[in-house]
PDB file of C-alpha atoms in Angstrom:
ATOM      1  CA  MET A   1       0.000   0.000   0.000  1.00  0.00           C
ATOM      2  CA  MET A   2       1.451   3.330  -1.055  1.00  0.00           C
ATOM      3  CA  THR A   3       1.494   5.842   1.780  1.00  0.00           C
ATOM      4  CA  LYS A   4       1.448   9.621   1.949  1.00  0.00           C
ATOM      5  CA  GLU A   5       5.058   9.351   3.206  1.00  0.00           C
ATOM      6  CA  ASP A   6       6.030   7.352   0.062  1.00  0.00           C
ATOM      7  CA  ARG A   7       4.610  10.104  -2.158  1.00  0.00           C
ATOM      8  CA  LYS A   8       6.331  12.835  -0.137  1.00  0.00           C
ATOM      9  CA  ASN A   9       9.697  11.063  -0.310  1.00  0.00           C
ATOM     10  CA  ALA A  10       9.357  10.400  -4.060  1.00  0.00           C
ATOM     11  CA  PHE A  11       8.641  14.112  -4.523  1.00  0.00           C
ATOM     12  CA  LEU A  12      11.707  15.088  -2.434  1.00  0.00           C
ATOM     13  CA  TYR A  13      14.045  12.641  -4.167  1.00  0.00           C
ATOM     14  CA  CYS A  14      12.936  13.812  -7.617  1.00  0.00           C
ATOM     15  CA  LYS A  15      13.198  17.437  -6.509  1.00  0.00           C
ATOM     16  CA  PHE A  16      16.854  16.871  -5.528  1.00  0.00           C
ATOM     17  CA  ARG A  17      17.515  15.179  -8.888  1.00  0.00           C
ATOM     18  CA  ASP A  18      15.943  18.140 -10.710  1.00  0.00           C
ATOM     19  CA  GLU A  19      18.000  20.540  -8.584  1.00  0.00           C
ATOM     20  CA  GLN A  20      21.166  18.661  -9.634  1.00  0.00           C
ATOM     21  CA  PHE A  21      20.141  18.854 -13.334  1.00  0.00           C
ATOM     22  CA  ALA A  22      19.523  22.598 -12.950  1.00  0.00           C
ATOM     23  CA  LEU A  23      22.932  22.961 -11.304  1.00  0.00           C
ATOM     24  CA  TYR A  24      24.693  21.226 -14.244  1.00  0.00           C
ATOM     25  CA  ASP A  25      22.616  23.233 -16.715  1.00  0.00           C
ATOM     26  CA  GLU A  26      23.480  26.538 -15.055  1.00  0.00           C
ATOM     27  CA  TYR A  27      27.169  25.560 -14.759  1.00  0.00           C
ATOM     28  CA  ALA A  28      27.334  24.656 -18.466  1.00  0.00           C
ATOM     29  CA  LYS A  29      25.594  27.910 -19.498  1.00  0.00           C
ATOM     30  CA  ARG A  30      27.978  29.924 -17.315  1.00  0.00           C
ATOM     31  CA  HIS A  31      30.791  28.420 -19.389  1.00  0.00           C
ATOM     32  CA  GLY A  32      29.112  29.039 -22.738  1.00  0.00           C
ATOM     33  CA  MET A  33      27.794  25.566 -23.490  1.00  0.00           C
ATOM     34  CA  LEU A  34      24.647  23.505 -23.261  1.00  0.00           C
ATOM     35  CA  MET A  35      24.426  20.837 -20.550  1.00  0.00           C
ATOM     36  CA  LYS A  36      24.300  18.025 -23.132  1.00  0.00           C
ATOM     37  CA  THR A  37      27.496  19.370 -24.722  1.00  0.00           C
ATOM     38  CA  LEU A  38      29.141  19.519 -21.289  1.00  0.00           C
ATOM     39  CA  LEU A  39      28.284  15.846 -20.705  1.00  0.00           C
ATOM     40  CA  VAL A  40      29.762  14.881 -24.102  1.00  0.00           C
ATOM     41  CA  VAL A  41      33.000  16.867 -23.685  1.00  0.00           C
ATOM     42  CA  ASN A  42      33.251  15.428 -20.169  1.00  0.00           C
ATOM     43  CA  VAL A  43      33.360  11.817 -21.418  1.00  0.00           C
ATOM     44  CA  LEU A  44      35.610  12.710 -24.359  1.00  0.00           C
ATOM     45  CA  PHE A  45      38.041  14.618 -22.164  1.00  0.00           C
ATOM     46  CA  TYR A  46      38.777  11.515 -20.095  1.00  0.00           C
ATOM     47  CA  ALA A  47      38.758   9.096 -23.082  1.00  0.00           C
ATOM     48  CA  LYS A  48      42.404   9.520 -24.117  1.00  0.00           C
ATOM     49  CA  GLU A  49      42.047   7.045 -27.011  1.00  0.00           C
ATOM     50  CA  GLY A  50      38.737   8.568 -28.087  1.00  0.00           C
ATOM     51  CA  MET A  51      35.418   6.768 -28.444  1.00  0.00           C
ATOM     52  CA  THR A  52      32.714   6.057 -31.010  1.00  0.00           C
ATOM     53  CA  GLN A  53      29.508   8.068 -31.150  1.00  0.00           C
ATOM     54  CA  LYS A  54      27.662   4.927 -30.035  1.00  0.00           C
ATOM     55  CA  GLU A  55      29.849   4.761 -26.906  1.00  0.00           C
ATOM     56  CA  ILE A  56      29.218   8.464 -26.262  1.00  0.00           C
ATOM     57  CA  CYS A  57      25.450   7.783 -26.493  1.00  0.00           C
ATOM     58  CA  GLN A  58      25.767   4.912 -23.994  1.00  0.00           C
ATOM     59  CA  ARG A  59      27.837   6.965 -21.556  1.00  0.00           C
ATOM     60  CA  THR A  60      25.759  10.160 -21.692  1.00  0.00           C
ATOM     61  CA  PHE A  61      22.287   8.629 -22.226  1.00  0.00           C
ATOM     62  CA  HIS A  62      21.813  10.981 -25.207  1.00  0.00           C
ATOM     63  CA  SER A  63      20.138   9.962 -28.478  1.00  0.00           C
ATOM     64  CA  LYS A  64      22.178   9.278 -31.629  1.00  0.00           C
ATOM     65  CA  GLN A  65      20.787  12.469 -33.205  1.00  0.00           C
ATOM     66  CA  THR A  66      21.773  14.616 -30.220  1.00  0.00           C
ATOM     67  CA  VAL A  67      25.312  13.209 -30.050  1.00  0.00           C
ATOM     68  CA  ASN A  68      25.682  13.540 -33.824  1.00  0.00           C
ATOM     69  CA  LEU A  69      24.699  17.226 -33.690  1.00  0.00           C
ATOM     70  CA  ILE A  70      27.033  17.944 -30.751  1.00  0.00           C
ATOM     71  CA  ILE A  71      29.943  16.194 -32.513  1.00  0.00           C
ATOM     72  CA  LYS A  72      29.225  18.152 -35.731  1.00  0.00           C
ATOM     73  CA  ASN A  73      29.449  21.409 -33.764  1.00  0.00           C
ATOM     74  CA  LEU A  74      32.614  20.321 -31.939  1.00  0.00           C
ATOM     75  CA  LEU A  75      34.161  19.306 -35.299  1.00  0.00           C
ATOM     76  CA  ALA A  76      33.277  22.689 -36.816  1.00  0.00           C
ATOM     77  CA  ASP A  77      34.956  24.417 -33.858  1.00  0.00           C
ATOM     78  CA  GLY A  78      38.058  22.222 -34.229  1.00  0.00           C
ATOM     79  CA  TYR A  79      37.588  20.729 -30.752  1.00  0.00           C
ATOM     80  CA  VAL A  80      37.380  17.089 -31.907  1.00  0.00           C
ATOM     81  CA  THR A  81      38.474  14.902 -34.799  1.00  0.00           C
ATOM     82  CA  ALA A  82      36.469  11.987 -36.198  1.00  0.00           C
ATOM     83  CA  ALA A  83      38.579   9.291 -37.851  1.00  0.00           C
ATOM     84  CA  GLU A  84      37.173   6.254 -39.646  1.00  0.00           C
ATOM     85  CA  MET A  85      38.016   2.958 -37.997  1.00  0.00           C
ATOM     86  CA  PRO A  86      39.868   0.666 -40.433  1.00  0.00           C
ATOM     87  CA  GLU A  87      37.812  -2.377 -39.370  1.00  0.00           C
ATOM     88  CA  ASP A  88      34.463  -0.547 -39.625  1.00  0.00           C
ATOM     89  CA  LYS A  89      34.170   2.455 -41.942  1.00  0.00           C
ATOM     90  CA  ARG A  90      30.731   3.395 -40.621  1.00  0.00           C
ATOM     91  CA  ASN A  91      32.091   3.864 -37.120  1.00  0.00           C
ATOM     92  CA  LYS A  92      34.297   6.834 -36.398  1.00  0.00           C
ATOM     93  CA  ILE A  93      36.533   7.338 -33.396  1.00  0.00           C
ATOM     94  CA  VAL A  94      35.969  10.792 -31.942  1.00  0.00           C
ATOM     95  CA  ARG A  95      38.991  12.289 -30.191  1.00  0.00           C
ATOM     96  CA  MET A  96      39.499  15.609 -28.527  1.00  0.00           C
ATOM     97  CA  THR A  97      42.043  17.935 -30.152  1.00  0.00           C
ATOM     98  CA  ASP A  98      44.515  20.025 -28.156  1.00  0.00           C
ATOM     99  CA  ALA A  99      42.236  23.006 -28.808  1.00  0.00           C
ATOM    100  CA  GLY A 100      39.263  20.993 -27.515  1.00  0.00           C
ATOM    101  CA  ARG A 101      41.150  19.974 -24.396  1.00  0.00           C
ATOM    102  CA  ALA A 102      42.124  23.604 -23.782  1.00  0.00           C
ATOM    103  CA  TYR A 103      38.515  24.711 -24.386  1.00  0.00           C
ATOM    104  CA  CYS A 104      36.956  22.417 -21.804  1.00  0.00           C
ATOM    105  CA  GLU A 105      39.724  21.317 -19.418  1.00  0.00           C
ATOM    106  CA  LYS A 106      39.030  23.830 -16.644  1.00  0.00           C
ATOM    107  CA  VAL A 107      35.248  23.325 -16.856  1.00  0.00           C
ATOM    108  CA  VAL A 108      35.465  19.504 -16.921  1.00  0.00           C
ATOM    109  CA  ARG A 109      38.120  19.223 -14.209  1.00  0.00           C
ATOM    110  CA  HIS A 110      36.174  21.557 -11.902  1.00  0.00           C
ATOM    111  CA  ILE A 111      32.871  19.655 -12.221  1.00  0.00           C
ATOM    112  CA  THR A 112      34.709  16.343 -11.699  1.00  0.00           C
ATOM    113  CA  TRP A 113      36.451  17.768  -8.629  1.00  0.00           C
ATOM    114  CA  ALA A 114      33.100  19.007  -7.257  1.00  0.00           C
ATOM    115  CA  GLU A 115      31.418  15.598  -7.788  1.00  0.00           C
ATOM    116  CA  ASP A 116      34.343  13.669  -6.295  1.00  0.00           C
ATOM    117  CA  THR A 117      34.614  16.037  -3.318  1.00  0.00           C
ATOM    118  CA  ALA A 118      30.856  15.972  -2.653  1.00  0.00           C
ATOM    119  CA  MET A 119      31.018  12.150  -2.588  1.00  0.00           C
ATOM    120  CA  SER A 120      34.115  12.162  -0.351  1.00  0.00           C
ATOM    121  CA  LEU A 121      32.127  14.027   2.305  1.00  0.00           C
ATOM    122  CA  PHE A 122      30.226  10.765   2.894  1.00  0.00           C
ATOM    123  CA  THR A 123      31.706   7.825   4.776  1.00  0.00           C
ATOM    124  CA  PRO A 124      32.497   4.758   2.620  1.00  0.00           C
ATOM    125  CA  GLU A 125      29.349   3.098   4.045  1.00  0.00           C
ATOM    126  CA  GLU A 126      27.187   6.115   3.152  1.00  0.00           C
ATOM    127  CA  GLN A 127      28.687   6.184  -0.361  1.00  0.00           C
ATOM    128  CA  LYS A 128      27.824   2.515  -0.909  1.00  0.00           C
ATOM    129  CA  GLN A 129      24.314   3.060   0.477  1.00  0.00           C
ATOM    130  CA  LEU A 130      23.685   6.085  -1.758  1.00  0.00           C
ATOM    131  CA  ILE A 131      24.869   4.216  -4.862  1.00  0.00           C
ATOM    132  CA  ASP A 132      22.988   0.999  -4.039  1.00  0.00           C
ATOM    133  CA  LEU A 133      19.721   2.804  -3.271  1.00  0.00           C
ATOM    134  CA  SER A 134      20.014   5.096  -6.316  1.00  0.00           C
ATOM    135  CA  ARG A 135      20.681   2.078  -8.559  1.00  0.00           C
ATOM    136  CA  THR A 136      17.636   0.242  -7.160  1.00  0.00           C
ATOM    137  CA  PHE A 137      15.403   3.329  -7.467  1.00  0.00           C
ATOM    138  CA  THR A 138      16.516   3.758 -11.107  1.00  0.00           C
ATOM    139  CA  LYS A 139      15.854   0.075 -11.906  1.00  0.00           C
ATOM    140  CA  ASN A 140      12.396   0.225 -10.277  1.00  0.00           C
ATOM    141  CA  LEU A 141      11.540   3.521 -11.960  1.00  0.00           C
ATOM    142  CA  THR A 142      12.653   2.221 -15.382  1.00  0.00           C
ATOM    143  CA  ARG A 143      10.514  -0.910 -15.025  1.00  0.00           C
ATOM    144  CA  LEU A 144       7.455   1.046 -13.858  1.00  0.00           C
ATOM    145  CA  VAL A 145       7.746   3.835 -16.455  1.00  0.00           C
ATOM    146  CA  ASN A 146       8.059   1.256 -19.236  1.00  0.00           C
ATOM    147  CA  GLN A 147       5.119  -0.924 -18.204  1.00  0.00           C
ATOM    148  CA  GLU A 148       1.823  -0.256 -19.934  1.00  0.00           C
ATOM    149  CA  GLU A 149      -0.575  -0.038 -17.000  1.00  0.00           C
ATOM    150  CA  GLU A 150      -0.442   1.216 -13.463  1.00  0.00           C
ATOM    151  CA  GLU A 151      -0.874  -1.271 -10.639  1.00  0.00           C
ATOM    152  CA  ASP A 152      -0.835  -1.041  -6.929  1.00  0.00           C
ATOM    153  CA  ILE A 153       2.092  -2.431  -4.938  1.00  0.00           C
ATOM    154  CA  ASN A 154       0.357  -5.815  -4.535  1.00  0.00           C
ATOM    155  CA  GLY A 155       0.014  -6.277  -8.295  1.00  0.00           C
ATOM    156  CA  ALA A 156      -3.780  -5.867  -8.515  1.00  0.00           C
ATOM    157  CA  LEU A 157      -5.132  -3.188 -10.853  1.00  0.00           C
TER     158      LEU A 157
END
């Protein structure tokens, strides 16, 4: 049976998530980029050998179209290169250029430092708990969002 407390806590948890999204969005804008671009340059910055657009999609949870558009813009600005893979011409390895690294290094390193430091303020037990509970919430939410009909907790409609 879903309680009033369950609904209140779901609201609070989602409010914190939205607050985090807004924080990333505002941070990206402050540095002249969109949040989705920040997330892409973030994964590329740390991928020394580069990665395919498919891998970028998997890491950032962005659609193929979104990643393609971001990469096009980064290519036009000279911030990345896209080289065909010899074994698969359709797949290109996207790598950050020196100009790209210079463009986003400070922004990416600062956000990574902030995330790592925020996590380090928890004890190892609290860190594990936060990750385990967030993973379970995400799995449950994914299953429930993707099912066709609503049901109560006991499975009856």
